mmCIF file of C-alpha atoms in Angstrom:
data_model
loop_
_atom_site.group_PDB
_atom_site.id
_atom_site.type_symbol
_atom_site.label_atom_id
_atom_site.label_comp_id
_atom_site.label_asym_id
_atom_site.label_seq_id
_atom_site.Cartn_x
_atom_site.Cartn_y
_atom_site.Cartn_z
ATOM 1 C CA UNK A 1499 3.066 -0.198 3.465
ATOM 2 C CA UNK A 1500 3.691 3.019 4.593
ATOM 3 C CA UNK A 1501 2.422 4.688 1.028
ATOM 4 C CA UNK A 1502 -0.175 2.496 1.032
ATOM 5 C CA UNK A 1503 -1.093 3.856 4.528
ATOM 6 C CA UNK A 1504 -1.149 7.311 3.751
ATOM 7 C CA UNK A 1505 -2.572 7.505 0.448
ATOM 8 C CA UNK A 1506 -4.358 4.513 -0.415
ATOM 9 C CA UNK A 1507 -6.228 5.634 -3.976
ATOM 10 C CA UNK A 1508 -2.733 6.304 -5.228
ATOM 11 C CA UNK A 1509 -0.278 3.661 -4.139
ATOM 12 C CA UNK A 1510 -3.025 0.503 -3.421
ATOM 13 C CA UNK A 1511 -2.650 -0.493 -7.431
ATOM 14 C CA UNK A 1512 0.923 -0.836 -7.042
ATOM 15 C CA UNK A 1513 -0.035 -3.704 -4.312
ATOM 16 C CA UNK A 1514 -2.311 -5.404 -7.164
ATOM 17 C CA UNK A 1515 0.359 -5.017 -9.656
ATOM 18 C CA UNK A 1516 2.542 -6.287 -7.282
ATOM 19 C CA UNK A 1517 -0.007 -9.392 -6.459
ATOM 20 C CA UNK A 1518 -0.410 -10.071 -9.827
ATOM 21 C CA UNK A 1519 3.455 -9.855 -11.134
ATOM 22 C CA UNK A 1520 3.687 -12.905 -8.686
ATOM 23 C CA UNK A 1521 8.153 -12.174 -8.888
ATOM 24 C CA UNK A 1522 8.643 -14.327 -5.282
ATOM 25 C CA UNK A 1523 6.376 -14.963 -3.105
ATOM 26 C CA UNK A 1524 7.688 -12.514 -0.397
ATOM 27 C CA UNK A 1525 6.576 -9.624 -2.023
ATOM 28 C CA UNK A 1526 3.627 -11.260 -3.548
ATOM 29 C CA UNK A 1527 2.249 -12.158 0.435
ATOM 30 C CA UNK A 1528 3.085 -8.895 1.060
ATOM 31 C CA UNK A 1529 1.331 -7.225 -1.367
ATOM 32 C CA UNK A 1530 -1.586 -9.349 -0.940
ATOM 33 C CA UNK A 1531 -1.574 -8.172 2.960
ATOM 34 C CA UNK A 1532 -1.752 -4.549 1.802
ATOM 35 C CA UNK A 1533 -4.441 -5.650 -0.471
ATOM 36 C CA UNK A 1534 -6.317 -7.467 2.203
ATOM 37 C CA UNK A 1535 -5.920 -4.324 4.285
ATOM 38 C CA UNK A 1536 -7.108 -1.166 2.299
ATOM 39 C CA UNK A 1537 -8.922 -2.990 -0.513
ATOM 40 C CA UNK A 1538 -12.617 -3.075 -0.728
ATOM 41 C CA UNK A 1539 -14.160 -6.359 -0.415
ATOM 42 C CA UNK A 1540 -14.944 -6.924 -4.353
ATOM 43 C CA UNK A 1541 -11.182 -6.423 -4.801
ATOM 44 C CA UNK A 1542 -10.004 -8.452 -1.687
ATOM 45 C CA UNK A 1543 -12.171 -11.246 -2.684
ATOM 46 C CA UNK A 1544 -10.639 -11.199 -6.434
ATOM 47 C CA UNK A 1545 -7.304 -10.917 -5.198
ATOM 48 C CA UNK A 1546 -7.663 -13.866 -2.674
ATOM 49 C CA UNK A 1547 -9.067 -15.638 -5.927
ATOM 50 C CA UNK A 1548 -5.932 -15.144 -7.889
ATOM 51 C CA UNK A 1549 -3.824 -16.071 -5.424
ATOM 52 C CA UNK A 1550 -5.247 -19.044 -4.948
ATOM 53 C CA UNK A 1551 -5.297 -20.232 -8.182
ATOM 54 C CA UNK A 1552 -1.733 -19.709 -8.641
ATOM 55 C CA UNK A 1553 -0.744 -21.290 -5.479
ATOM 56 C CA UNK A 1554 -3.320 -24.300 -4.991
ATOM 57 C CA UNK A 1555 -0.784 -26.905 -5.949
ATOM 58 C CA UNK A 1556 1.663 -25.771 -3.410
ATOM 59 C CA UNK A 1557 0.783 -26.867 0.707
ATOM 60 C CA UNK A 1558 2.794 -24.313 2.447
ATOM 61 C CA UNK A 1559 1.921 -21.331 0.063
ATOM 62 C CA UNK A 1560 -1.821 -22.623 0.649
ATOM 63 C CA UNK A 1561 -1.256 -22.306 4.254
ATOM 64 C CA UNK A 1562 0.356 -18.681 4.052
ATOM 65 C CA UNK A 1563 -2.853 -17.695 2.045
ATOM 66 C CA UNK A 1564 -5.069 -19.173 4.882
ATOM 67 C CA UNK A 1565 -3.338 -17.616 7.223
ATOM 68 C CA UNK A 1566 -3.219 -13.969 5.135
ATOM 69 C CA UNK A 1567 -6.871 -14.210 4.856
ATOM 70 C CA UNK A 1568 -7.445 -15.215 8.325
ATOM 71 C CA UNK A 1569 -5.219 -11.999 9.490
ATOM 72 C CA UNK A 1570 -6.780 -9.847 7.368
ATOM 73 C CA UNK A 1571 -8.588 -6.619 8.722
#
């Protein structure tokens, strides 16, 4: 978060590669928080999209995207 921080245009696609790699979903919410953060709305919106779809059959990962997208900045 920190590199995302202090230079955005460089280290913010990490966060989307990160987002979409989709490894666990520690680092996915994670990334998707940076995302949410320093993203601009077009991209926010896609990545809350993606995430979605790739978590809509799971309740508690549902919730943690509610709550990521309530949180959000």
């Amino acid at each position: 978060s920190y590199l995302v921080e202090g230079h955005p245009e460089r280290y913010l696609p990490l966060a989307f590669a990160q987002c979409a790699r989709r490894h666990n979903q520690t680092d996915t919410r994670a990334a998707l928080r940076l995302v949410l953060d320093h993203a601009s709305p077009g991209e926010r919106n896609a990545a809350l999209e993606a995430a979605y779809a790739a978590q809509r059959a799971n309740p508690l990962a549902l919730a943690q995207w509610f709550a990521d997208q309530a949180s959000a900045d």
